[in-house]
mmCIF file of C-alpha atoms in Angstrom:
data_model
loop_
_atom_site.group_PDB
_atom_site.id
_atom_site.type_symbol
_atom_site.label_atom_id
_atom_site.label_comp_id
_atom_site.label_asym_id
_atom_site.label_seq_id
_atom_site.Cartn_x
_atom_site.Cartn_y
_atom_site.Cartn_z
ATOM 1 C CA MET A 1 -59.357 -29.563 0.410
ATOM 2 C CA PRO A 2 -57.614 -32.205 2.809
ATOM 3 C CA ASN A 3 -54.267 -31.495 4.059
ATOM 4 C CA HIS A 4 -51.279 -33.569 2.461
ATOM 5 C CA GLY A 5 -50.473 -34.677 6.013
ATOM 6 C CA ASP A 6 -53.699 -36.791 6.186
ATOM 7 C CA PHE A 7 -51.793 -39.181 3.990
ATOM 8 C CA GLN A 8 -50.647 -40.540 7.316
ATOM 9 C CA PHE A 9 -53.996 -41.547 8.636
ATOM 10 C CA GLY A 10 -54.718 -43.809 5.914
ATOM 11 C CA ILE A 11 -51.536 -45.783 6.732
ATOM 12 C CA TYR A 12 -52.223 -45.956 10.479
ATOM 13 C CA LEU A 13 -56.173 -47.048 9.618
ATOM 14 C CA ASP A 14 -54.448 -49.772 7.408
ATOM 15 C CA GLY A 15 -52.290 -50.895 10.380
ATOM 16 C CA LEU A 16 -55.622 -51.713 12.371
ATOM 17 C CA SER A 17 -56.017 -54.684 9.971
ATOM 18 C CA GLY A 18 -52.493 -55.611 10.129
ATOM 19 C CA THR A 19 -51.494 -54.112 6.660
ATOM 20 C CA ARG A 20 -48.203 -52.162 6.666
ATOM 21 C CA PRO A 21 -46.756 -49.899 3.872
ATOM 22 C CA GLU A 22 -45.158 -52.010 1.090
ATOM 23 C CA LEU A 23 -42.827 -48.982 0.215
ATOM 24 C CA PRO A 24 -40.245 -47.349 2.441
ATOM 25 C CA MET A 25 -41.110 -44.604 4.652
ATOM 26 C CA THR A 26 -37.457 -43.099 4.706
ATOM 27 C CA TYR A 27 -35.015 -41.996 2.219
ATOM 28 C CA ALA A 28 -32.386 -44.448 3.744
ATOM 29 C CA GLU A 29 -34.457 -47.391 3.498
ATOM 30 C CA LEU A 30 -35.571 -46.393 -0.100
ATOM 31 C CA ALA A 31 -31.943 -46.231 -1.336
ATOM 32 C CA ARG A 32 -31.093 -49.397 0.263
ATOM 33 C CA ARG A 33 -34.006 -51.310 -1.561
ATOM 34 C CA ALA A 34 -33.208 -49.400 -4.929
ATOM 35 C CA GLU A 35 -29.834 -50.566 -4.903
ATOM 36 C CA ARG A 36 -30.741 -54.306 -4.575
ATOM 37 C CA VAL A 37 -33.198 -54.108 -7.531
ATOM 38 C CA MET A 38 -31.206 -51.752 -9.861
ATOM 39 C CA SER A 39 -28.376 -52.954 -12.055
ATOM 40 C CA GLU A 40 -24.723 -51.957 -10.902
ATOM 41 C CA GLN A 41 -24.595 -49.693 -14.025
ATOM 42 C CA VAL A 42 -27.824 -47.694 -13.286
ATOM 43 C CA TRP A 43 -27.169 -47.628 -9.425
ATOM 44 C CA SER A 44 -23.519 -46.225 -9.950
ATOM 45 C CA TYR A 45 -24.977 -43.531 -12.254
ATOM 46 C CA VAL A 46 -27.728 -42.274 -10.150
ATOM 47 C CA GLU A 47 -26.264 -42.834 -6.856
ATOM 48 C CA GLY A 48 -22.669 -41.820 -7.719
ATOM 49 C CA GLY A 49 -21.296 -38.115 -7.635
ATOM 50 C CA ALA A 50 -18.203 -36.345 -8.810
ATOM 51 C CA GLY A 51 -14.693 -36.987 -7.243
ATOM 52 C CA SER A 52 -14.751 -37.892 -3.513
ATOM 53 C CA GLU A 53 -18.495 -37.202 -3.511
ATOM 54 C CA GLY A 54 -17.785 -34.529 -0.644
ATOM 55 C CA THR A 55 -19.974 -31.983 -2.463
ATOM 56 C CA GLN A 56 -22.733 -34.459 -2.903
ATOM 57 C CA ARG A 57 -22.608 -35.266 0.879
ATOM 58 C CA GLY A 58 -22.235 -31.539 1.811
ATOM 59 C CA ASN A 59 -25.542 -30.815 -0.369
ATOM 60 C CA VAL A 60 -27.474 -33.050 2.168
ATOM 61 C CA ALA A 61 -25.434 -31.981 5.427
ATOM 62 C CA ALA A 62 -26.089 -28.363 4.686
ATOM 63 C CA PHE A 63 -29.686 -28.590 5.629
ATOM 64 C CA ASP A 64 -28.676 -29.616 8.929
ATOM 65 C CA ARG A 65 -27.149 -26.244 9.716
ATOM 66 C CA TRP A 66 -30.467 -24.680 9.798
ATOM 67 C CA GLY A 67 -33.478 -25.136 12.210
ATOM 68 C CA LEU A 68 -37.063 -24.190 11.843
ATOM 69 C CA VAL A 69 -38.340 -21.836 14.705
ATOM 70 C CA PRO A 70 -41.756 -23.137 15.933
ATOM 71 C CA ARG A 71 -44.532 -20.441 16.239
ATOM 72 C CA MET A 72 -47.661 -21.041 18.476
ATOM 73 C CA LEU A 73 -51.347 -20.351 17.941
ATOM 74 C CA ALA A 74 -50.822 -19.448 14.300
ATOM 75 C CA GLY A 75 -53.990 -20.916 12.945
ATOM 76 C CA ALA A 76 -52.233 -23.607 10.950
ATOM 77 C CA ALA A 77 -54.999 -26.311 11.178
ATOM 78 C CA GLU A 78 -55.289 -25.961 7.419
ATOM 79 C CA ARG A 79 -52.075 -25.308 5.268
ATOM 80 C CA ASP A 80 -51.809 -23.919 1.828
ATOM 81 C CA LEU A 81 -48.632 -25.163 -0.011
ATOM 82 C CA SER A 82 -49.683 -23.732 -3.239
ATOM 83 C CA VAL A 83 -46.955 -21.506 -5.215
ATOM 84 C CA GLU A 84 -47.325 -19.283 -8.307
ATOM 85 C CA LEU A 85 -44.890 -19.860 -11.119
ATOM 86 C CA PHE A 86 -44.821 -17.949 -14.309
ATOM 87 C CA GLY A 87 -48.460 -16.836 -13.918
ATOM 88 C CA ALA A 88 -49.749 -20.379 -13.033
ATOM 89 C CA ARG A 89 -50.789 -21.559 -9.574
ATOM 90 C CA LEU A 90 -49.439 -24.890 -8.576
ATOM 91 C CA PRO A 91 -50.820 -26.974 -5.809
ATOM 92 C CA THR A 92 -47.523 -27.711 -4.428
ATOM 93 C CA PRO A 93 -43.894 -26.265 -4.314
ATOM 94 C CA LEU A 94 -42.316 -29.541 -5.464
ATOM 95 C CA LEU A 95 -41.103 -30.305 -9.072
ATOM 96 C CA LEU A 96 -39.578 -33.652 -10.381
ATOM 97 C CA ALA A 97 -36.052 -32.827 -11.324
ATOM 98 C CA PRO A 98 -34.746 -33.884 -14.590
ATOM 99 C CA VAL A 99 -32.943 -37.195 -14.220
ATOM 100 C CA GLY A 100 -31.049 -38.205 -17.466
ATOM 101 C CA VAL A 101 -31.543 -41.931 -16.840
ATOM 102 C CA ILE A 102 -34.980 -42.017 -15.460
ATOM 103 C CA GLY A 103 -36.122 -44.066 -18.179
ATOM 104 C CA ILE A 104 -33.934 -47.020 -17.207
ATOM 105 C CA CYS A 105 -34.505 -46.796 -13.730
ATOM 106 C CA ALA A 106 -37.874 -48.394 -14.382
ATOM 107 C CA GLU A 107 -38.046 -52.196 -14.852
ATOM 108 C CA ASP A 108 -39.747 -51.952 -18.402
ATOM 109 C CA GLY A 109 -37.073 -49.129 -19.516
ATOM 110 C CA HIS A 110 -39.967 -46.587 -19.732
ATOM 111 C CA GLY A 111 -39.590 -44.696 -16.698
ATOM 112 C CA ASP A 112 -39.933 -41.146 -18.319
ATOM 113 C CA LEU A 113 -43.407 -42.208 -19.190
ATOM 114 C CA ALA A 114 -44.081 -43.480 -15.621
ATOM 115 C CA THR A 115 -42.632 -40.274 -14.286
ATOM 116 C CA ALA A 116 -45.101 -38.285 -16.437
ATOM 117 C CA ARG A 117 -48.107 -40.346 -15.228
ATOM 118 C CA ALA A 118 -46.999 -39.868 -11.776
ATOM 119 C CA ALA A 119 -46.743 -36.050 -12.282
ATOM 120 C CA ALA A 120 -50.434 -36.273 -13.676
ATOM 121 C CA ALA A 121 -51.762 -38.208 -10.945
ATOM 122 C CA THR A 122 -49.976 -35.793 -8.171
ATOM 123 C CA GLY A 123 -50.038 -32.537 -9.737
ATOM 124 C CA VAL A 124 -46.365 -32.249 -9.321
ATOM 125 C CA PRO A 125 -44.867 -30.870 -12.518
ATOM 126 C CA MET A 126 -42.234 -33.004 -14.271
ATOM 127 C CA ILE A 127 -39.109 -31.279 -15.753
ATOM 128 C CA ALA A 128 -38.385 -33.697 -18.496
ATOM 129 C CA SER A 129 -34.691 -34.284 -19.517
ATOM 130 C CA THR A 130 -33.183 -34.004 -22.920
ATOM 131 C CA LEU A 131 -31.667 -37.540 -22.273
ATOM 132 C CA THR A 132 -34.755 -39.996 -22.315
ATOM 133 C CA GLN A 133 -35.857 -43.442 -23.222
ATOM 134 C CA ASP A 134 -38.871 -42.210 -24.862
ATOM 135 C CA PRO A 135 -39.322 -39.186 -27.312
ATOM 136 C CA MET A 136 -40.367 -36.054 -25.597
ATOM 137 C CA GLU A 137 -43.543 -36.089 -27.482
ATOM 138 C CA ASP A 138 -44.579 -39.273 -26.110
ATOM 139 C CA VAL A 139 -43.634 -38.134 -22.464
ATOM 140 C CA ALA A 140 -45.526 -34.733 -22.808
ATOM 141 C CA ALA A 141 -48.701 -36.719 -23.816
ATOM 142 C CA GLN A 142 -48.672 -38.555 -20.520
ATOM 143 C CA LEU A 143 -48.815 -35.428 -18.327
ATOM 144 C CA GLY A 144 -52.520 -34.476 -18.745
ATOM 145 C CA ALA A 145 -53.144 -31.310 -17.163
ATOM 146 C CA THR A 146 -50.060 -31.113 -15.078
ATOM 147 C CA PRO A 147 -47.347 -28.666 -16.418
ATOM 148 C CA GLY A 148 -44.150 -30.150 -17.881
ATOM 149 C CA TRP A 149 -40.961 -28.153 -18.541
ATOM 150 C CA PHE A 150 -38.253 -29.206 -20.829
ATOM 151 C CA GLN A 151 -34.660 -29.323 -19.724
ATOM 152 C CA LEU A 152 -32.215 -28.572 -22.640
ATOM 153 C CA TYR A 153 -28.630 -29.881 -22.676
ATOM 154 C CA PRO A 154 -27.578 -27.665 -25.594
ATOM 155 C CA PRO A 155 -25.808 -29.650 -28.096
ATOM 156 C CA ASN A 156 -22.771 -28.181 -29.838
ATOM 157 C CA ASP A 157 -25.204 -27.840 -32.876
ATOM 158 C CA ARG A 158 -27.156 -24.626 -33.201
ATOM 159 C CA GLU A 159 -29.701 -26.119 -35.679
ATOM 160 C CA LEU A 160 -30.161 -29.240 -33.469
ATOM 161 C CA THR A 161 -30.601 -27.004 -30.346
ATOM 162 C CA GLU A 162 -33.452 -25.051 -32.379
ATOM 163 C CA SER A 163 -35.153 -28.416 -33.310
ATOM 164 C CA PHE A 164 -35.286 -29.506 -29.682
ATOM 165 C CA VAL A 165 -36.940 -26.269 -28.457
ATOM 166 C CA ARG A 166 -39.278 -26.158 -31.522
ATOM 167 C CA ARG A 167 -40.408 -29.892 -30.656
ATOM 168 C CA ALA A 168 -40.526 -29.096 -26.792
ATOM 169 C CA GLU A 169 -42.930 -26.245 -27.574
ATOM 170 C CA LYS A 170 -45.119 -28.184 -30.163
ATOM 171 C CA ALA A 171 -45.498 -31.018 -27.578
ATOM 172 C CA GLY A 172 -46.977 -28.649 -24.974
ATOM 173 C CA PHE A 173 -43.891 -28.093 -22.493
ATOM 174 C CA SER A 174 -44.486 -24.772 -20.819
ATOM 175 C CA ALA A 175 -40.811 -23.878 -20.055
ATOM 176 C CA ILE A 176 -37.393 -24.563 -21.156
ATOM 177 C CA VAL A 177 -34.661 -25.136 -18.706
ATOM 178 C CA VAL A 178 -31.129 -24.756 -19.956
ATOM 179 C CA THR A 179 -28.444 -26.744 -18.184
ATOM 180 C CA LEU A 180 -25.145 -25.095 -17.880
ATOM 181 C CA ASP A 181 -23.243 -27.155 -15.666
ATOM 182 C CA THR A 182 -22.761 -29.941 -17.979
ATOM 183 C CA LEU A 183 -20.848 -28.598 -20.861
ATOM 184 C CA THR A 184 -18.556 -31.477 -20.303
ATOM 185 C CA LEU A 185 -18.725 -34.503 -18.196
ATOM 186 C CA GLY A 186 -17.704 -34.551 -14.601
ATOM 187 C CA TRP A 187 -15.188 -36.788 -13.175
ATOM 188 C CA ARG A 188 -17.235 -39.619 -11.655
ATOM 189 C CA PRO A 189 -15.022 -42.340 -10.064
ATOM 190 C CA ARG A 190 -17.996 -44.757 -9.669
ATOM 191 C CA ASP A 191 -18.798 -44.885 -13.213
ATOM 192 C CA LEU A 192 -15.130 -45.062 -14.319
ATOM 193 C CA ALA A 193 -14.578 -47.935 -12.113
ATOM 194 C CA ILE A 194 -16.931 -50.106 -14.115
ATOM 195 C CA ALA A 195 -16.273 -48.382 -17.354
ATOM 196 C CA SER A 196 -20.094 -47.409 -17.720
ATOM 197 C CA PHE A 197 -21.606 -44.570 -19.474
ATOM 198 C CA PRO A 198 -25.402 -45.536 -20.451
ATOM 199 C CA GLN A 199 -25.649 -43.021 -23.410
ATOM 200 C CA LEU A 200 -22.441 -44.495 -25.047
ATOM 201 C CA ARG A 201 -24.658 -47.731 -25.324
ATOM 202 C CA GLY A 202 -27.209 -45.791 -27.121
ATOM 203 C CA LEU A 203 -29.526 -45.638 -23.778
ATOM 204 C CA CYS A 204 -31.718 -42.586 -23.029
ATOM 205 C CA LEU A 205 -30.933 -40.971 -26.495
ATOM 206 C CA ALA A 206 -34.636 -41.054 -27.928
ATOM 207 C CA ASN A 207 -34.904 -37.275 -28.457
ATOM 208 C CA TYR A 208 -31.723 -37.489 -30.391
ATOM 209 C CA PHE A 209 -32.494 -40.554 -32.509
ATOM 210 C CA THR A 210 -36.145 -39.373 -33.438
ATOM 211 C CA ASP A 211 -34.796 -35.778 -34.264
ATOM 212 C CA PRO A 212 -34.671 -35.062 -38.240
ATOM 213 C CA VAL A 213 -31.976 -32.593 -37.879
ATOM 214 C CA PHE A 214 -29.758 -35.436 -35.843
ATOM 215 C CA ARG A 215 -30.758 -38.017 -38.168
ATOM 216 C CA ALA A 216 -29.660 -35.994 -41.322
ATOM 217 C CA ARG A 217 -26.255 -35.869 -39.657
ATOM 218 C CA LEU A 218 -25.660 -39.715 -39.815
ATOM 219 C CA ALA A 219 -24.800 -42.016 -42.701
ATOM 220 C CA ALA A 220 -27.271 -44.412 -41.655
ATOM 221 C CA PRO A 221 -30.457 -44.268 -39.365
ATOM 222 C CA PRO A 222 -29.836 -44.811 -35.519
ATOM 223 C CA GLU A 223 -31.845 -48.078 -35.605
ATOM 224 C CA GLU A 224 -29.387 -49.361 -38.333
ATOM 225 C CA ASP A 225 -26.203 -48.301 -36.743
ATOM 226 C CA PRO A 226 -26.735 -47.376 -33.145
ATOM 227 C CA GLN A 227 -23.105 -47.209 -32.440
ATOM 228 C CA ALA A 228 -22.344 -44.444 -35.059
ATOM 229 C CA ALA A 229 -25.364 -42.462 -33.631
ATOM 230 C CA ALA A 230 -24.104 -42.866 -29.991
ATOM 231 C CA GLY A 231 -20.652 -41.556 -31.360
ATOM 232 C CA LEU A 232 -22.097 -38.717 -32.836
ATOM 233 C CA TRP A 233 -24.256 -37.821 -29.619
ATOM 234 C CA ALA A 234 -21.053 -37.876 -27.742
ATOM 235 C CA MET A 235 -19.452 -35.320 -30.106
ATOM 236 C CA LEU A 236 -22.271 -32.979 -29.762
ATOM 237 C CA PHE A 237 -22.931 -33.429 -26.000
ATOM 238 C CA GLY A 238 -19.343 -33.370 -24.702
ATOM 239 C CA ASN A 239 -17.984 -30.511 -26.749
ATOM 240 C CA GLN A 240 -20.171 -27.480 -26.025
ATOM 241 C CA ARG A 241 -18.527 -24.010 -26.021
ATOM 242 C CA LEU A 242 -21.508 -21.762 -24.668
ATOM 243 C CA SER A 243 -20.772 -18.380 -23.272
ATOM 244 C CA TRP A 244 -22.737 -15.401 -22.196
ATOM 245 C CA ASP A 245 -22.488 -14.021 -25.902
ATOM 246 C CA ASP A 246 -24.728 -17.125 -26.770
ATOM 247 C CA LEU A 247 -27.585 -16.177 -24.169
ATOM 248 C CA PRO A 248 -29.308 -13.630 -26.637
ATOM 249 C CA TRP A 249 -29.552 -16.423 -29.213
ATOM 250 C CA LEU A 250 -30.922 -18.924 -26.719
ATOM 251 C CA ARG A 251 -33.360 -16.485 -25.384
ATOM 252 C CA SER A 252 -34.543 -15.704 -29.120
ATOM 253 C CA LEU A 253 -35.424 -19.418 -29.676
ATOM 254 C CA THR A 254 -38.530 -19.234 -27.540
ATOM 255 C CA SER A 255 -41.250 -16.972 -26.071
ATOM 256 C CA LEU A 256 -41.702 -19.533 -23.217
ATOM 257 C CA PRO A 257 -40.277 -18.957 -19.771
ATOM 258 C CA LEU A 258 -36.538 -19.584 -19.977
ATOM 259 C CA LEU A 259 -34.569 -20.774 -17.023
ATOM 260 C CA LEU A 260 -30.794 -21.187 -16.316
ATOM 261 C CA LYS A 261 -29.898 -24.426 -14.495
ATOM 262 C CA GLY A 262 -26.711 -24.497 -12.593
ATOM 263 C CA VAL A 263 -26.492 -20.840 -11.314
ATOM 264 C CA CYS A 264 -24.862 -20.469 -7.936
ATOM 265 C CA HIS A 265 -23.066 -17.076 -7.944
ATOM 266 C CA PRO A 266 -25.330 -13.816 -7.466
ATOM 267 C CA ASP A 267 -23.423 -12.202 -10.277
ATOM 268 C CA ASP A 268 -24.430 -14.894 -12.687
ATOM 269 C CA ALA A 269 -28.080 -14.617 -11.735
ATOM 270 C CA ARG A 270 -28.076 -10.825 -12.135
ATOM 271 C CA ARG A 271 -26.532 -11.129 -15.428
ATOM 272 C CA ALA A 272 -28.955 -13.759 -16.562
ATOM 273 C CA VAL A 273 -32.034 -11.933 -15.636
ATOM 274 C CA ASP A 274 -30.452 -8.657 -17.238
ATOM 275 C CA ALA A 275 -30.300 -10.722 -20.623
ATOM 276 C CA GLY A 276 -33.939 -11.527 -20.312
ATOM 277 C CA VAL A 277 -33.952 -14.804 -18.639
ATOM 278 C CA ASP A 278 -37.169 -15.595 -16.752
ATOM 279 C CA GLY A 279 -36.031 -17.730 -13.848
ATOM 280 C CA ILE A 280 -33.017 -18.907 -12.235
ATOM 281 C CA TYR A 281 -32.306 -22.736 -11.216
ATOM 282 C CA CYS A 282 -29.737 -22.922 -8.396
ATOM 283 C CA SER A 283 -28.174 -26.240 -8.363
ATOM 284 C CA ASN A 284 -24.738 -27.946 -8.293
ATOM 285 C CA HIS A 285 -26.152 -31.043 -10.310
ATOM 286 C CA GLY A 286 -26.477 -32.652 -6.727
ATOM 287 C CA GLY A 287 -22.856 -33.034 -6.554
ATOM 288 C CA ARG A 288 -22.612 -35.083 -9.770
ATOM 289 C CA GLN A 289 -20.597 -32.882 -11.801
ATOM 290 C CA ALA A 290 -17.719 -31.104 -9.787
ATOM 291 C CA ASP A 291 -16.345 -31.950 -6.332
ATOM 292 C CA GLY A 292 -14.846 -29.333 -3.801
ATOM 293 C CA GLY A 293 -17.728 -26.743 -4.266
ATOM 294 C CA LEU A 294 -20.114 -25.099 -1.845
ATOM 295 C CA PRO A 295 -23.394 -26.953 -0.795
ATOM 296 C CA ALA A 296 -25.972 -25.593 -3.279
ATOM 297 C CA LEU A 297 -28.062 -24.657 -0.160
ATOM 298 C CA ASP A 298 -25.307 -22.409 0.932
ATOM 299 C CA CYS A 299 -25.586 -20.640 -2.356
ATOM 300 C CA LEU A 300 -29.255 -20.271 -2.545
ATOM 301 C CA PRO A 301 -29.766 -17.013 -0.387
ATOM 302 C CA GLY A 302 -27.209 -15.079 -2.266
ATOM 303 C CA VAL A 303 -28.846 -16.044 -5.845
ATOM 304 C CA ALA A 304 -32.480 -15.279 -4.356
ATOM 305 C CA ASP A 305 -31.387 -11.949 -3.091
ATOM 306 C CA ALA A 306 -29.514 -10.977 -6.113
ATOM 307 C CA VAL A 307 -32.532 -11.478 -8.524
ATOM 308 C CA GLY A 308 -35.213 -10.082 -6.161
ATOM 309 C CA ALA A 309 -38.857 -11.577 -5.368
ATOM 310 C CA HIS A 310 -40.120 -10.982 -8.955
ATOM 311 C CA VAL A 311 -37.788 -13.684 -10.474
ATOM 312 C CA PRO A 312 -38.745 -17.270 -9.556
ATOM 313 C CA VAL A 313 -35.636 -19.296 -8.186
ATOM 314 C CA ILE A 314 -35.953 -23.054 -8.361
ATOM 315 C CA PHE A 315 -33.621 -25.102 -6.096
ATOM 316 C CA ASP A 316 -32.319 -28.647 -6.132
ATOM 317 C CA SER A 317 -29.220 -30.735 -4.702
ATOM 318 C CA GLY A 318 -29.458 -32.771 -1.614
ATOM 319 C CA VAL A 319 -33.265 -32.530 -0.858
ATOM 320 C CA ARG A 320 -34.127 -35.774 0.900
ATOM 321 C CA SER A 321 -37.103 -34.927 3.138
ATOM 322 C CA GLY A 322 -40.190 -32.580 3.309
ATOM 323 C CA VAL A 323 -38.383 -30.479 5.940
ATOM 324 C CA HIS A 324 -35.590 -30.042 3.500
ATOM 325 C CA VAL A 325 -38.137 -28.635 1.077
ATOM 326 C CA LEU A 326 -39.315 -26.064 3.651
ATOM 327 C CA LYS A 327 -35.921 -25.052 4.759
ATOM 328 C CA ALA A 328 -35.057 -24.270 1.036
ATOM 329 C CA LEU A 329 -38.231 -22.325 0.422
ATOM 330 C CA ALA A 330 -37.343 -20.390 3.667
ATOM 331 C CA LEU A 331 -33.905 -19.427 2.301
ATOM 332 C CA GLY A 332 -35.253 -18.125 -0.869
ATOM 333 C CA ALA A 333 -36.286 -20.865 -3.420
ATOM 334 C CA SER A 334 -39.707 -20.299 -5.133
ATOM 335 C CA ALA A 335 -40.144 -24.125 -5.603
ATOM 336 C CA VAL A 336 -37.856 -27.316 -4.949
ATOM 337 C CA ALA A 337 -37.170 -29.972 -7.316
ATOM 338 C CA VAL A 338 -36.393 -33.504 -6.000
ATOM 339 C CA GLY A 339 -34.193 -35.887 -7.893
ATOM 340 C CA ARG A 340 -32.743 -39.198 -6.258
ATOM 341 C CA PRO A 341 -35.608 -39.860 -3.993
ATOM 342 C CA TYR A 342 -38.101 -40.356 -6.914
ATOM 343 C CA ALA A 343 -35.682 -42.245 -9.022
ATOM 344 C CA TYR A 344 -35.350 -44.800 -6.230
ATOM 345 C CA GLY A 345 -39.238 -44.719 -5.800
ATOM 346 C CA LEU A 346 -39.572 -45.618 -9.412
ATOM 347 C CA ALA A 347 -36.937 -48.422 -9.195
ATOM 348 C CA VAL A 348 -38.628 -49.922 -6.112
ATOM 349 C CA GLY A 349 -42.341 -49.410 -6.972
ATOM 350 C CA GLY A 350 -42.586 -48.143 -10.450
ATOM 351 C CA GLN A 351 -45.055 -45.245 -10.980
ATOM 352 C CA ALA A 352 -46.879 -46.084 -7.534
ATOM 353 C CA GLY A 353 -43.260 -45.807 -6.012
ATOM 354 C CA ILE A 354 -42.711 -42.086 -7.524
ATOM 355 C CA GLU A 355 -46.188 -41.105 -6.267
ATOM 356 C CA HIS A 356 -45.365 -42.583 -2.740
ATOM 357 C CA VAL A 357 -42.311 -40.626 -2.437
ATOM 358 C CA LEU A 358 -43.969 -37.402 -3.316
ATOM 359 C CA ARG A 359 -46.836 -38.073 -1.013
ATOM 360 C CA CYS A 360 -44.226 -38.655 1.830
ATOM 361 C CA LEU A 361 -42.537 -35.476 0.922
ATOM 362 C CA LEU A 362 -45.584 -33.522 0.820
ATOM 363 C CA ALA A 363 -47.064 -35.093 3.952
ATOM 364 C CA GLU A 364 -43.937 -34.269 5.887
ATOM 365 C CA ALA A 365 -43.691 -30.658 4.797
ATOM 366 C CA ASP A 366 -47.424 -30.214 5.476
ATOM 367 C CA LEU A 367 -47.298 -31.553 9.071
ATOM 368 C CA THR A 368 -44.163 -29.762 9.886
ATOM 369 C CA MET A 369 -45.815 -26.691 8.715
ATOM 370 C CA ALA A 370 -48.967 -27.383 11.005
ATOM 371 C CA ILE A 371 -46.751 -28.204 14.149
ATOM 372 C CA ASP A 372 -44.295 -25.347 13.580
ATOM 373 C CA GLY A 373 -47.124 -22.762 12.919
ATOM 374 C CA TYR A 374 -46.728 -21.819 9.240
ATOM 375 C CA PRO A 375 -50.157 -22.203 7.576
ATOM 376 C CA ARG A 376 -48.883 -20.917 4.086
ATOM 377 C CA ILE A 377 -45.582 -21.225 1.959
ATOM 378 C CA ALA A 378 -45.476 -17.279 2.055
ATOM 379 C CA ASP A 379 -45.121 -17.506 6.112
ATOM 380 C CA LEU A 380 -41.669 -19.150 5.547
ATOM 381 C CA GLY A 381 -39.348 -16.333 5.218
ATOM 382 C CA ARG A 382 -35.645 -16.033 6.531
ATOM 383 C CA ASP A 383 -37.092 -15.442 10.105
ATOM 384 C CA ALA A 384 -38.363 -18.933 10.294
ATOM 385 C CA LEU A 385 -34.819 -20.307 10.404
ATOM 386 C CA ARG A 386 -31.986 -19.923 12.817
ATOM 387 C CA PRO A 387 -28.456 -21.327 12.526
ATOM 388 C CA VAL A 388 -28.156 -24.655 14.603
ATOM 389 C CA ALA A 389 -25.373 -24.441 17.144
ATOM 390 C CA ARG A 390 -22.534 -26.942 16.785
#
């Protein structure tokens, strides 16, 4: 099997005939080009964070506080980036994080389907958001043999929550990821400044609008009165009262692996596992929900230590490069999810843009493992890192 880093040789060979890559090779350039093609409303929603955006910036900066220690003569001519999650062997440690407006990041308004097709083409699993432009069944159908997980924003309606889970199971999703840090909407000045919240316009609500339980709550179908449907969504989405007492009920909804997303405290991680949760998703929502918090990367080691090696820990927040992926793995992540980079890849280049971003991340991670002497993901323990002196 070729190494992921071989991706660069094709680019250099194309250069011999004067061909340069059409898509950006750095995150900074990717973001610049995405801003040019996205609407003001979509750019604000995806790029923006909570408050001063200090936590969002801190998520990225936290990676610079750690340096990889090179090891020589380690036999790293061939690298194995595969990982095991819930009994399945995945070819890489990458996941596509749930992005609630990925549907409208695409020019044709079907970004969820493009993301699923990119997942199928690359083997990188997709975590599909509750907030999609196309129904979850249509998204799952595009995944092919690549696993898909369903990210659940539990609405303040138990019957509707159960309906979402049942639909996700039937559609073929192989895990349920319950997001806990969005029980109410965070303070987002960028969106407030332009008075824009896409879901209130009926966007990215296909899972609600096609759900029989949700439709039964309406006086008229969503296609006849979309404003009333969006209003009901807002009531159910922004008025959640989940507590630890609800966890047994959530666990009872499915026999699929259940993960809790937004866990950053070791005590919360232990309590979740004790209650029967199968995996922990360490994340601060990319800094989009609450400002003034710790970078998620700083929370990762404590969470991983709390649950032990037998419980998978997924990580996201601030991941911008293949080196970031490796550092998160070394600090205890079992797999690493990426969000904004692939959203911008979609905006700039459609499905091909997502695949390009994933191949760049994997190539950089793979080549760094080769140069620094880490042939396998399992070789990336805490001893692979040292604090960077200021």
